PDB file of N, CA, C and O in Angstrom:
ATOM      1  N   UNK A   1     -56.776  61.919  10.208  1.00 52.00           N
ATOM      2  CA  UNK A   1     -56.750  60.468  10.348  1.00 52.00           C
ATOM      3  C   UNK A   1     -55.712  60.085  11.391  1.00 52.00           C
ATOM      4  O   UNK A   1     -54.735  60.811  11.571  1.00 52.00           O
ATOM      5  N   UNK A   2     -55.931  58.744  12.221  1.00 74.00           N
ATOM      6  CA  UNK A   2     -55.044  58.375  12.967  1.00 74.00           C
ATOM      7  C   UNK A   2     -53.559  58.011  12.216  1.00 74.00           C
ATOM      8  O   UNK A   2     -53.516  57.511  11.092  1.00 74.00           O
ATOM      9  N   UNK A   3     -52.671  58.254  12.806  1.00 79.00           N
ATOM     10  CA  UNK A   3     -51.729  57.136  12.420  1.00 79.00           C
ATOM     11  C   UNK A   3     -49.782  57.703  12.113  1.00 79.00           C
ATOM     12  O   UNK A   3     -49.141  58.523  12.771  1.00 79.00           O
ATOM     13  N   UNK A   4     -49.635  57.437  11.720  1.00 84.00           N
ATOM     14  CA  UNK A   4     -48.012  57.806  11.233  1.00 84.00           C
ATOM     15  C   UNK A   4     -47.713  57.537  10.250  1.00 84.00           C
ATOM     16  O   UNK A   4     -48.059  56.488   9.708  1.00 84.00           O
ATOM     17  N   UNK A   5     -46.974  58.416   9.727  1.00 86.00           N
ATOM     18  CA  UNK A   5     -46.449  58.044   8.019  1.00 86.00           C
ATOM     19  C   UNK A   5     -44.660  58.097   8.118  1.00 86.00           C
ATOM     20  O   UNK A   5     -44.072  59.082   8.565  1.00 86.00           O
ATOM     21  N   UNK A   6     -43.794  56.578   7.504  1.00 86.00           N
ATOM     22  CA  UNK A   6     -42.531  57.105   7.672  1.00 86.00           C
ATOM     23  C   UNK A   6     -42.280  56.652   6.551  1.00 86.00           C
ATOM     24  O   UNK A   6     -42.849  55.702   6.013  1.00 86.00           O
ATOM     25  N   UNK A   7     -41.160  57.487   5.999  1.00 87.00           N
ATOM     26  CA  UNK A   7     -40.695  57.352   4.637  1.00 87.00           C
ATOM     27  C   UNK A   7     -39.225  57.366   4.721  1.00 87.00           C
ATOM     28  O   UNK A   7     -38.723  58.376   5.215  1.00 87.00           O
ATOM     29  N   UNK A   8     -38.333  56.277   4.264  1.00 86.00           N
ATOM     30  CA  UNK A   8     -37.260  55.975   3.870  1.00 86.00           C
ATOM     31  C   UNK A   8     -37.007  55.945   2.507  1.00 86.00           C
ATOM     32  O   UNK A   8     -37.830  55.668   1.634  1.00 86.00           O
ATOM     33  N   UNK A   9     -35.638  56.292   2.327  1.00 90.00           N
ATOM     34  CA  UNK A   9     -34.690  56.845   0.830  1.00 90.00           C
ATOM     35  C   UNK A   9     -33.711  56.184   0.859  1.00 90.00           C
ATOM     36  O   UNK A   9     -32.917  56.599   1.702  1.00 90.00           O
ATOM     37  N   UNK A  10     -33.237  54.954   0.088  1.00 89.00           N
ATOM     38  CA  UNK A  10     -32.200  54.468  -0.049  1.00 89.00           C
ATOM     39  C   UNK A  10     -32.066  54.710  -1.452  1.00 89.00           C
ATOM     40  O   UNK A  10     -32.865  54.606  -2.383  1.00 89.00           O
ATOM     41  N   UNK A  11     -30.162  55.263  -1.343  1.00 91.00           N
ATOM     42  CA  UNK A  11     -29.358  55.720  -2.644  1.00 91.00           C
ATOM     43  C   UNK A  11     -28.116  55.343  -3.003  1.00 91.00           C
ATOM     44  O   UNK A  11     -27.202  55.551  -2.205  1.00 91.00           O
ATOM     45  N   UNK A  12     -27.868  54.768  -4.169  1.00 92.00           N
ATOM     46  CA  UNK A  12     -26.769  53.894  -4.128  1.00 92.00           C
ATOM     47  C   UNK A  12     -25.806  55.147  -5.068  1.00 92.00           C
ATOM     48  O   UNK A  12     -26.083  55.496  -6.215  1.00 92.00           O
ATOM     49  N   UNK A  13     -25.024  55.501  -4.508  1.00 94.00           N
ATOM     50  CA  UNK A  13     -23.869  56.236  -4.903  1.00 94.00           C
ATOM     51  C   UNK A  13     -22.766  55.502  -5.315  1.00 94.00           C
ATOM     52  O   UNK A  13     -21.674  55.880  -4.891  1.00 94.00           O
ATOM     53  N   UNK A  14     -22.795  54.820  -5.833  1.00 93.00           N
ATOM     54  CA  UNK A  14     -21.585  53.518  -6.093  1.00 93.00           C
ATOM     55  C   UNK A  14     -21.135  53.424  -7.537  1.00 93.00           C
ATOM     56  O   UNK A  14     -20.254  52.781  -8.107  1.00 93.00           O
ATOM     57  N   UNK A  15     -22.332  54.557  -8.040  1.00 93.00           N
ATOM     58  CA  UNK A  15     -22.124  54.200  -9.938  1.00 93.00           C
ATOM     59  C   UNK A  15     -22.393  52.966 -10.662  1.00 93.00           C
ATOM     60  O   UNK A  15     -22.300  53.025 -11.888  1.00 93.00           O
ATOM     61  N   UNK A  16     -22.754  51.704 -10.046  1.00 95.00           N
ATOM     62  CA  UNK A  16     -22.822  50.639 -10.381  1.00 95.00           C
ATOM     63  C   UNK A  16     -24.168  50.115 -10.064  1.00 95.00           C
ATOM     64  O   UNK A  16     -24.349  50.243  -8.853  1.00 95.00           O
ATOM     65  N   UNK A  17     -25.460  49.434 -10.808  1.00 93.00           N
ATOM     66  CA  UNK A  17     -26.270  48.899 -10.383  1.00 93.00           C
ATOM     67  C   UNK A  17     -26.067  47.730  -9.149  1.00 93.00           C
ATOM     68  O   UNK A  17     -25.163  46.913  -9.323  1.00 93.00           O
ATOM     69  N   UNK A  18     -26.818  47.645  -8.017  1.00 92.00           N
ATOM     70  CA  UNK A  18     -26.520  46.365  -7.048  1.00 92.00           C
ATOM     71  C   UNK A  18     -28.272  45.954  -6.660  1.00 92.00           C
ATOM     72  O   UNK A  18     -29.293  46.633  -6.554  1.00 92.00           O
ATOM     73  N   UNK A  19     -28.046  44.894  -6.565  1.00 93.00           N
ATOM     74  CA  UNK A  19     -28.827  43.912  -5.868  1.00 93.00           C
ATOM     75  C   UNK A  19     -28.978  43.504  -4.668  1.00 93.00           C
ATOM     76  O   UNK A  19     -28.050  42.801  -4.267  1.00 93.00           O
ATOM     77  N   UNK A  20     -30.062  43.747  -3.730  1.00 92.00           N
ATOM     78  CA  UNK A  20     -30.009  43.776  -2.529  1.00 92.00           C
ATOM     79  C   UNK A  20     -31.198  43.574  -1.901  1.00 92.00           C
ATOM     80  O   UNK A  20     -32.246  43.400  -2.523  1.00 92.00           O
ATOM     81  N   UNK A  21     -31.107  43.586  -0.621  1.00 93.00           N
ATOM     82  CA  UNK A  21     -32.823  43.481  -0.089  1.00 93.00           C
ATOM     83  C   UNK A  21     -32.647  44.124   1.347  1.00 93.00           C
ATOM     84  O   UNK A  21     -31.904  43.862   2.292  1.00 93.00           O
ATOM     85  N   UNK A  22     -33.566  45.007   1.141  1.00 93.00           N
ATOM     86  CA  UNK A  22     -34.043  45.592   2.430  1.00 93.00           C
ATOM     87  C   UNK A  22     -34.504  44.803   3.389  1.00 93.00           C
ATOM     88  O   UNK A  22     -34.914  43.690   3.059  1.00 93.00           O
ATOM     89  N   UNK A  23     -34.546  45.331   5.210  1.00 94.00           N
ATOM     90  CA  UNK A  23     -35.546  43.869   5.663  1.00 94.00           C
ATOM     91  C   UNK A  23     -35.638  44.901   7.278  1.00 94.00           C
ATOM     92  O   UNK A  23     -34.816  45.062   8.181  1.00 94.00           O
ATOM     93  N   UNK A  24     -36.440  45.206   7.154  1.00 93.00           N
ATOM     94  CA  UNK A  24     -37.436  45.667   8.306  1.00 93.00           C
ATOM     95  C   UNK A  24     -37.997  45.224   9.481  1.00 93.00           C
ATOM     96  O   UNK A  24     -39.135  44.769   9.377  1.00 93.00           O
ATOM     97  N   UNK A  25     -37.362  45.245  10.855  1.00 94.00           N
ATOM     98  CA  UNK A  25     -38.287  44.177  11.644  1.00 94.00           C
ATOM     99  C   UNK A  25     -38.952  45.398  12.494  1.00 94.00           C
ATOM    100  O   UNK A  25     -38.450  46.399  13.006  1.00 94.00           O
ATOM    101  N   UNK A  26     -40.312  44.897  12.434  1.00 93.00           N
ATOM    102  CA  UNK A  26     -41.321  46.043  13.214  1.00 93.00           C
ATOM    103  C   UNK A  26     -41.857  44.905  14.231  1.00 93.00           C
ATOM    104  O   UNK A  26     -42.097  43.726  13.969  1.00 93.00           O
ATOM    105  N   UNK A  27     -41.990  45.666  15.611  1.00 92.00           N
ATOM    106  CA  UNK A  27     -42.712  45.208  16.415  1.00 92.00           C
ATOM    107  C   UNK A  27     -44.248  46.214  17.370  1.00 92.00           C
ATOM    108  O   UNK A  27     -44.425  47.401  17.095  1.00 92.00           O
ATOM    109  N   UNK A  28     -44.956  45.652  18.179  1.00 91.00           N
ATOM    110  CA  UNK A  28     -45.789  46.628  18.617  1.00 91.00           C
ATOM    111  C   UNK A  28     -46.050  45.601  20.103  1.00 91.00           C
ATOM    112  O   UNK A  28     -45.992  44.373  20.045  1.00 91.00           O
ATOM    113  N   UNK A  29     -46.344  46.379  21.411  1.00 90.00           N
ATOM    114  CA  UNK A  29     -46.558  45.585  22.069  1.00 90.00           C
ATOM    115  C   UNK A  29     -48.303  46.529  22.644  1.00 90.00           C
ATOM    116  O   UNK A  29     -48.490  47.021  23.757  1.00 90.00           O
ATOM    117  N   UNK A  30     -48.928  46.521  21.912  1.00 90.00           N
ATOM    118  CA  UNK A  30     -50.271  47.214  22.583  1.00 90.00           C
ATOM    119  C   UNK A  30     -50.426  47.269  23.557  1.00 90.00           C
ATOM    120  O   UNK A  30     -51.521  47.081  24.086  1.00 90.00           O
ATOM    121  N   UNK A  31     -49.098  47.623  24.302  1.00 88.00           N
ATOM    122  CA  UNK A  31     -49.753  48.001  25.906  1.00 88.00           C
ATOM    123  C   UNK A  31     -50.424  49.607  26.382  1.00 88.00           C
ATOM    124  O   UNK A  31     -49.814  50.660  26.193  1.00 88.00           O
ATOM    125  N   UNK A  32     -51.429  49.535  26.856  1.00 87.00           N
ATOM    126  CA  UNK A  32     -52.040  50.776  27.258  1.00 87.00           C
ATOM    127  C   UNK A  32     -50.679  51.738  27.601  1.00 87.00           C
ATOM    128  O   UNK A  32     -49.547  51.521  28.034  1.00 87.00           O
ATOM    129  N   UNK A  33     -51.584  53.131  27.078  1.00 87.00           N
ATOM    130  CA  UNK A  33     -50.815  54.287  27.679  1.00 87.00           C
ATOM    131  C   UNK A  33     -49.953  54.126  29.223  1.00 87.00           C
ATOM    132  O   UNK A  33     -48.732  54.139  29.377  1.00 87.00           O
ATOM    133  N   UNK A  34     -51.114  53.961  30.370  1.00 90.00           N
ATOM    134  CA  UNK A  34     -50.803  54.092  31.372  1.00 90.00           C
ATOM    135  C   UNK A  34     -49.976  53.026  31.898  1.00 90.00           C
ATOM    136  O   UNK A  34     -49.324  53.268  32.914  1.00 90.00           O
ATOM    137  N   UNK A  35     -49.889  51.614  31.233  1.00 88.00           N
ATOM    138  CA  UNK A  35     -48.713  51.121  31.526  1.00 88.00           C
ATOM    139  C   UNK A  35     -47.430  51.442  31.134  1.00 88.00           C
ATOM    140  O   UNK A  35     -46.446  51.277  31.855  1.00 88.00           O
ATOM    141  N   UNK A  36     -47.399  52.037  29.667  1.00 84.00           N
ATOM    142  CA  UNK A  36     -46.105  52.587  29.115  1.00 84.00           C
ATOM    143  C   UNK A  36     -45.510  53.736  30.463  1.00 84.00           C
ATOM    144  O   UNK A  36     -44.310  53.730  30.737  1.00 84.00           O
ATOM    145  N   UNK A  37     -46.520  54.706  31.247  1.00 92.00           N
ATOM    146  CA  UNK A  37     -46.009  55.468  31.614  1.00 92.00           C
ATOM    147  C   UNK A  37     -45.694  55.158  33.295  1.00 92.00           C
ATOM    148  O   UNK A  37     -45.159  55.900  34.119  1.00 92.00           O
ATOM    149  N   UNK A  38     -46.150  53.998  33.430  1.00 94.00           N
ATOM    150  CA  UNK A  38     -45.758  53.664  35.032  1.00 94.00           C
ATOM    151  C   UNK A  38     -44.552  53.059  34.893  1.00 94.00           C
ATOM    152  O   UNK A  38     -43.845  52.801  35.867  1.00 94.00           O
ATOM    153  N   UNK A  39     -44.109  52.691  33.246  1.00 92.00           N
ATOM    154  CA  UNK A  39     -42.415  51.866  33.860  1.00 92.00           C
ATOM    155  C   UNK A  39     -42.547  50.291  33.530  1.00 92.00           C
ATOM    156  O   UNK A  39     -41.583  49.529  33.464  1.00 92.00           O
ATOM    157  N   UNK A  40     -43.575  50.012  33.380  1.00 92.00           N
ATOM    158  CA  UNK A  40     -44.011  48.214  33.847  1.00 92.00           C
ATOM    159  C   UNK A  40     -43.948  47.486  32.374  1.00 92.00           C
ATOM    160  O   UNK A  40     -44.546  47.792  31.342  1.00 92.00           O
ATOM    161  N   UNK A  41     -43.166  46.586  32.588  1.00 91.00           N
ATOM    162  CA  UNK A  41     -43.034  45.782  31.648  1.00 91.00           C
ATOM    163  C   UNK A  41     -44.176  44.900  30.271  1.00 91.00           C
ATOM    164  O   UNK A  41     -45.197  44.228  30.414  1.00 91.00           O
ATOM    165  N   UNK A  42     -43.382  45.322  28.976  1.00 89.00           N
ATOM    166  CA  UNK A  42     -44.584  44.481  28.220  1.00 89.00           C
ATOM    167  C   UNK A  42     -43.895  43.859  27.229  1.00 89.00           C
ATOM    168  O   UNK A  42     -42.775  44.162  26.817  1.00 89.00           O
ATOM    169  N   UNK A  43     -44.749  42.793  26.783  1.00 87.00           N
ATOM    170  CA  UNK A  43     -44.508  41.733  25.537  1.00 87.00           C
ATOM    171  C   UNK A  43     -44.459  42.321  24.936  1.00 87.00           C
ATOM    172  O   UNK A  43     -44.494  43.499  25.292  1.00 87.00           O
ATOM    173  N   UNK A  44     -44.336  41.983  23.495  1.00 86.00           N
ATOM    174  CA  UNK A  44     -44.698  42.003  22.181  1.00 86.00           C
ATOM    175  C   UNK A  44     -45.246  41.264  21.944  1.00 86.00           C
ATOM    176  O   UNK A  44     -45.068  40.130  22.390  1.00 86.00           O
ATOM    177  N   UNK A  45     -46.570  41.740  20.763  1.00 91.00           N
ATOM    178  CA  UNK A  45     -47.919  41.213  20.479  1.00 91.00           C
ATOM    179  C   UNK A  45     -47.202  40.079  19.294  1.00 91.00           C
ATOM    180  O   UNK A  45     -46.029  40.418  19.137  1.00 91.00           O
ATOM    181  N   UNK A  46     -47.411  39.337  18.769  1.00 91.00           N
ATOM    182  CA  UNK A  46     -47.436  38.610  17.733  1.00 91.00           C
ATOM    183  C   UNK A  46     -48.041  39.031  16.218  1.00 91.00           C
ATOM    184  O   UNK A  46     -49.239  38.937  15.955  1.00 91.00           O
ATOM    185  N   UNK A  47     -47.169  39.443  15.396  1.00 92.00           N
ATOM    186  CA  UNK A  47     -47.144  40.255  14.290  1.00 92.00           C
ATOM    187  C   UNK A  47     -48.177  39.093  12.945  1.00 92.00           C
ATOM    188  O   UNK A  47     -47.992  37.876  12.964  1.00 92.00           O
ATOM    189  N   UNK A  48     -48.908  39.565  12.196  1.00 93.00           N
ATOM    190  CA  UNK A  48     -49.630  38.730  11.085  1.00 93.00           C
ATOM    191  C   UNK A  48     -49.487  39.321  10.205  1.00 93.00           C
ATOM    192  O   UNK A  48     -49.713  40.516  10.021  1.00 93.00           O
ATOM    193  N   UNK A  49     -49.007  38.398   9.404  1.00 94.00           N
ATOM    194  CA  UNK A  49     -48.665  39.141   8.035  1.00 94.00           C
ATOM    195  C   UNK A  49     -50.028  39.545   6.841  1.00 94.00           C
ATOM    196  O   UNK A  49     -50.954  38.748   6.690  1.00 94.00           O
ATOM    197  N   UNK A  50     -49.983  40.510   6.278  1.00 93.00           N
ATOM    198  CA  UNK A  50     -51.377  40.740   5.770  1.00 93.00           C
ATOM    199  C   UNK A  50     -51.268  40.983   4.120  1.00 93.00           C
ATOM    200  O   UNK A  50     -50.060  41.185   3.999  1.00 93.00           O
ATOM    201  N   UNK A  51     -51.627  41.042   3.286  1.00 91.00           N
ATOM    202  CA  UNK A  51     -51.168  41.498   1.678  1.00 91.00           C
ATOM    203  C   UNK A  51     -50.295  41.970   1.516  1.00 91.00           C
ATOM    204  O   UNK A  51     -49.293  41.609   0.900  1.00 91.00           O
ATOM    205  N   UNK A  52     -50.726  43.645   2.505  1.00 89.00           N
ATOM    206  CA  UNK A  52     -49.758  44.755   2.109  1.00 89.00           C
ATOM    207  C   UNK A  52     -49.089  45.508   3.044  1.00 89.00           C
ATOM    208  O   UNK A  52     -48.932  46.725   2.956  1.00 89.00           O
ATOM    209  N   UNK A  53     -48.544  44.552   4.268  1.00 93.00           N
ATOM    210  CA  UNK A  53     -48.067  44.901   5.529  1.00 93.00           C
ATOM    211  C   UNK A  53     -48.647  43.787   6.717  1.00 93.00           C
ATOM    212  O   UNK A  53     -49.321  42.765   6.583  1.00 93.00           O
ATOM    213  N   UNK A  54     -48.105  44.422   7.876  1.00 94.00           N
ATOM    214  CA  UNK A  54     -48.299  43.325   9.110  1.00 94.00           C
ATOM    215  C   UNK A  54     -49.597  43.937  10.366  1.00 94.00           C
ATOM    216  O   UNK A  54     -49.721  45.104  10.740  1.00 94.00           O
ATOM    217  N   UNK A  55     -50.255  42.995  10.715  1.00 94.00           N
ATOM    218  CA  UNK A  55     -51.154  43.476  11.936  1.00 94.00           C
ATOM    219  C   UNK A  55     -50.679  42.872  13.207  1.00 94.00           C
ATOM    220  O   UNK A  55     -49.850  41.964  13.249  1.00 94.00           O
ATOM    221  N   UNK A  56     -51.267  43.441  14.286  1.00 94.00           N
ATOM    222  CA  UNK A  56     -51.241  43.380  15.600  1.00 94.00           C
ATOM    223  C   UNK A  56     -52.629  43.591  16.106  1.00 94.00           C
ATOM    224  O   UNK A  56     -53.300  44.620  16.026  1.00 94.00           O
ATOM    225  N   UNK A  57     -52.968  42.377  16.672  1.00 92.00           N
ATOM    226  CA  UNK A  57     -54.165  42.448  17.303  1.00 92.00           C
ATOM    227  C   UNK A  57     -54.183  42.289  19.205  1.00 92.00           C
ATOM    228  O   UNK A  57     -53.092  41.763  19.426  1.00 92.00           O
ATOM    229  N   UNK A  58     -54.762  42.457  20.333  1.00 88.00           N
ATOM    230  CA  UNK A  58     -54.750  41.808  21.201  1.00 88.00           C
ATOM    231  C   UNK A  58     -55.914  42.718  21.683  1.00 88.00           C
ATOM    232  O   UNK A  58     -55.876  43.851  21.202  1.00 88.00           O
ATOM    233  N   UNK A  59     -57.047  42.431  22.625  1.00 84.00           N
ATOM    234  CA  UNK A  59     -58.156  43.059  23.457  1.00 84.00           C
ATOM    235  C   UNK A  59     -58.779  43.481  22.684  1.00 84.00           C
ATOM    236  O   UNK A  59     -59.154  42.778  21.746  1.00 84.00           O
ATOM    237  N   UNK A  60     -59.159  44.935  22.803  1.00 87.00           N
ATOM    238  CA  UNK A  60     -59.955  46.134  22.038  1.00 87.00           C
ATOM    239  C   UNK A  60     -58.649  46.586  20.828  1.00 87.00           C
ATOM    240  O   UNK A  60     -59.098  47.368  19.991  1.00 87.00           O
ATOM    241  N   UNK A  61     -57.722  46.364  20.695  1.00 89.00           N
ATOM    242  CA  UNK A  61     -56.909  47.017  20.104  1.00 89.00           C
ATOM    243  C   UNK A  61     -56.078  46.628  18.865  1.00 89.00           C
ATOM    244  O   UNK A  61     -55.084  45.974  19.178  1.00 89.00           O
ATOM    245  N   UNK A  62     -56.221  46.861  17.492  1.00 92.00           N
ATOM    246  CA  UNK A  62     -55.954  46.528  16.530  1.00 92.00           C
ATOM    247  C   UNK A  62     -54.647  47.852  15.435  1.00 92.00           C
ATOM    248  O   UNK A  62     -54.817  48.959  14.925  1.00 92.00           O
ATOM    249  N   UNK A  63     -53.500  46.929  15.535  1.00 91.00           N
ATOM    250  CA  UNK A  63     -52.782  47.874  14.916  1.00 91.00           C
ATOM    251  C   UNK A  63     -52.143  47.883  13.436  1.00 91.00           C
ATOM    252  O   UNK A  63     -51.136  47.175  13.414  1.00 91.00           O
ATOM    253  N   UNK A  64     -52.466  48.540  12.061  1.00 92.00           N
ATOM    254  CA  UNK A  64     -51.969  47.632  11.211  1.00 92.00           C
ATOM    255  C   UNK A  64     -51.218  48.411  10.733  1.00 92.00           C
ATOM    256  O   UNK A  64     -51.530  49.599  10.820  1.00 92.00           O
ATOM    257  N   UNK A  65     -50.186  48.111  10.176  1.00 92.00           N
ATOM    258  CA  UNK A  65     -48.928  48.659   9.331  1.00 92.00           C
ATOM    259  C   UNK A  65     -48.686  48.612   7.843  1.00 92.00           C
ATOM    260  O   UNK A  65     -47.696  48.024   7.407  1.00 92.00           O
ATOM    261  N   UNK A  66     -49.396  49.102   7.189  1.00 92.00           N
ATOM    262  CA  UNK A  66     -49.307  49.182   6.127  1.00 92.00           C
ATOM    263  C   UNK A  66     -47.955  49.569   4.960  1.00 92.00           C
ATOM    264  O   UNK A  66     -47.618  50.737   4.768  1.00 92.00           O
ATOM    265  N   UNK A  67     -47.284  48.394   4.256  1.00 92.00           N
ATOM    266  CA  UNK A  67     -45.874  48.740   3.502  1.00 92.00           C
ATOM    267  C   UNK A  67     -45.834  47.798   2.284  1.00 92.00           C
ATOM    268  O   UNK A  67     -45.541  46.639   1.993  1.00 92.00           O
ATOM    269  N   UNK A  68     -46.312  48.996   1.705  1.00 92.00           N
ATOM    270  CA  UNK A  68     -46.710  48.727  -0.054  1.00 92.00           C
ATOM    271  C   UNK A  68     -45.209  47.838  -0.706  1.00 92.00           C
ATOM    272  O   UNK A  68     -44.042  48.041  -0.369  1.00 92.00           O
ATOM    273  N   UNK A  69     -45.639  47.009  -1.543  1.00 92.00           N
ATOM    274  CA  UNK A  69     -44.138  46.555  -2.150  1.00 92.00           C
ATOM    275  C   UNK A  69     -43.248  45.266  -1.013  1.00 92.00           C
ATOM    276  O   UNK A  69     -42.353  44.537  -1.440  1.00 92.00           O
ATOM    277  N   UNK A  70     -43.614  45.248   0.036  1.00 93.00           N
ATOM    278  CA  UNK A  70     -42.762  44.624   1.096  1.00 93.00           C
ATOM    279  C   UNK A  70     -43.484  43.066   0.499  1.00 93.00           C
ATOM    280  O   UNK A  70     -44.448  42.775  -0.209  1.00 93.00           O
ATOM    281  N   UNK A  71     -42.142  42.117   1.416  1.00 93.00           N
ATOM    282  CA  UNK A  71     -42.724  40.876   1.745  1.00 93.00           C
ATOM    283  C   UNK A  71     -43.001  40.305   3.006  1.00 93.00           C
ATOM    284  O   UNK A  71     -42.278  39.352   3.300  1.00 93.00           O
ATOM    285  N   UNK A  72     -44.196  40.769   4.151  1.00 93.00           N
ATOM    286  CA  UNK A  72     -44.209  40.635   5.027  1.00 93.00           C
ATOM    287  C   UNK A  72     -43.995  38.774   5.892  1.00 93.00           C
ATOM    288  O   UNK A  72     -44.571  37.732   5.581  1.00 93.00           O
ATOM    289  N   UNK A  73     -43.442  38.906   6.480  1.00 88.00           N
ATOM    290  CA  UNK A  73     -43.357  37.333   7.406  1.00 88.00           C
ATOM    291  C   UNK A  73     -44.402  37.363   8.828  1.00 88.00           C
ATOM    292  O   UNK A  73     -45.069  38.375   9.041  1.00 88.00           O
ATOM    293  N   UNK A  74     -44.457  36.458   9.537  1.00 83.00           N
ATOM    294  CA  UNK A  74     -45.009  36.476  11.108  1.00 83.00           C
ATOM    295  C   UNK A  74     -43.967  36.591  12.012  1.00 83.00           C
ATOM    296  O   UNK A  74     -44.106  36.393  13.219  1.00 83.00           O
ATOM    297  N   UNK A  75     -42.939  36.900  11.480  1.00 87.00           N
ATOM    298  CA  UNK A  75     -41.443  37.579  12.497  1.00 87.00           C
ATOM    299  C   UNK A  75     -41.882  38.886  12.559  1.00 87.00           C
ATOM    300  O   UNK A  75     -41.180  39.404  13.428  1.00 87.00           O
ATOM    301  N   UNK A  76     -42.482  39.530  12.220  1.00 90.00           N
ATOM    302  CA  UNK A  76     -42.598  40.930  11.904  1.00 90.00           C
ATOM    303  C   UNK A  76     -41.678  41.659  10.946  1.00 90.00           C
ATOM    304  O   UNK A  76     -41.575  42.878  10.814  1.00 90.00           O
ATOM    305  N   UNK A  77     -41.035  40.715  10.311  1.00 93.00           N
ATOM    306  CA  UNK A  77     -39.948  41.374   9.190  1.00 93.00           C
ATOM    307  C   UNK A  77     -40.499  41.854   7.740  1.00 93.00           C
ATOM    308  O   UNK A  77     -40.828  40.781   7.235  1.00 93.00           O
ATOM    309  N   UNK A  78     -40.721  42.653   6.993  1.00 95.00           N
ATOM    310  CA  UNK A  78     -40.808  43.196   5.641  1.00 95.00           C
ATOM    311  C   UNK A  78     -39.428  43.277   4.988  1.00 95.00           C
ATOM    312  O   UNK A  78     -38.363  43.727   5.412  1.00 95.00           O
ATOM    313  N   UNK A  79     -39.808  42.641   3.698  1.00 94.00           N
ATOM    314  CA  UNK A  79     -38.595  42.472   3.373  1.00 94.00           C
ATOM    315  C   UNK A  79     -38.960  43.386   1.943  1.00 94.00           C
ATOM    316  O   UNK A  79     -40.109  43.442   1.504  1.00 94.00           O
ATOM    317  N   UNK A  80     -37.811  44.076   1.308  1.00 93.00           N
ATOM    318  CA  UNK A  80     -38.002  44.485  -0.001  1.00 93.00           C
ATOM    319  C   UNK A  80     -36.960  44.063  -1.006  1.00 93.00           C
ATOM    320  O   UNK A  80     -35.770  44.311  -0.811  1.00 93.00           O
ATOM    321  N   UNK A  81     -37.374  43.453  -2.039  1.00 91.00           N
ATOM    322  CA  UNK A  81     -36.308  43.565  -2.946  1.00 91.00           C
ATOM    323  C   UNK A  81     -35.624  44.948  -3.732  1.00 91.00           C
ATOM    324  O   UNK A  81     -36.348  45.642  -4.445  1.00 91.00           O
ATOM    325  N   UNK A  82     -34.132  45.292  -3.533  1.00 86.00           N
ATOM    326  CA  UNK A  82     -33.943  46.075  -4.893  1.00 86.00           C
ATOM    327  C   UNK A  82     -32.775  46.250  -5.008  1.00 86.00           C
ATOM    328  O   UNK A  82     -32.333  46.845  -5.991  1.00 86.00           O
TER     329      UNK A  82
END
């Protein structure tokens, strides 16, 4: 299957329960290969927040990010409580 899998571990060594929130800002700018590799400048696509993570759409090209548990925004931020 296409795609990438990343997995983060946060561990509170503190002995003490805490309250906190994670907060993730993902971006994607779907620019073709061959522009990435000539050097040439690109946007960032405009992030949509979806159930269970954020998409990126622009042309032929659709990218979605899937992050179970998050609270996604249209900043591209996921936020987690814990």
């Amino acid at each position: 299957a296409d795609g990438v899998d990343e997995t983060f571990a946060l561990v509170n060594r503190s002995g003490r329960a805490v309250d906190t929130e994670v907060v993730l800002r993902v971006a994607a700018d779907l620019a073709p290969v061959e522009t990435f590799r000539a050097g040439r400048p690109t946007t960032a696509a405009v992030a949509e927040p979806t159930a269970d993570g954020v998409r990126w759409s622009g042309g032929d090209v659709t990218v979605t990010l899937a992050a179970p548990g998050a609270e996604p925004d249209a900043g591209g931020r996921l936020r987690w409580p814990v």
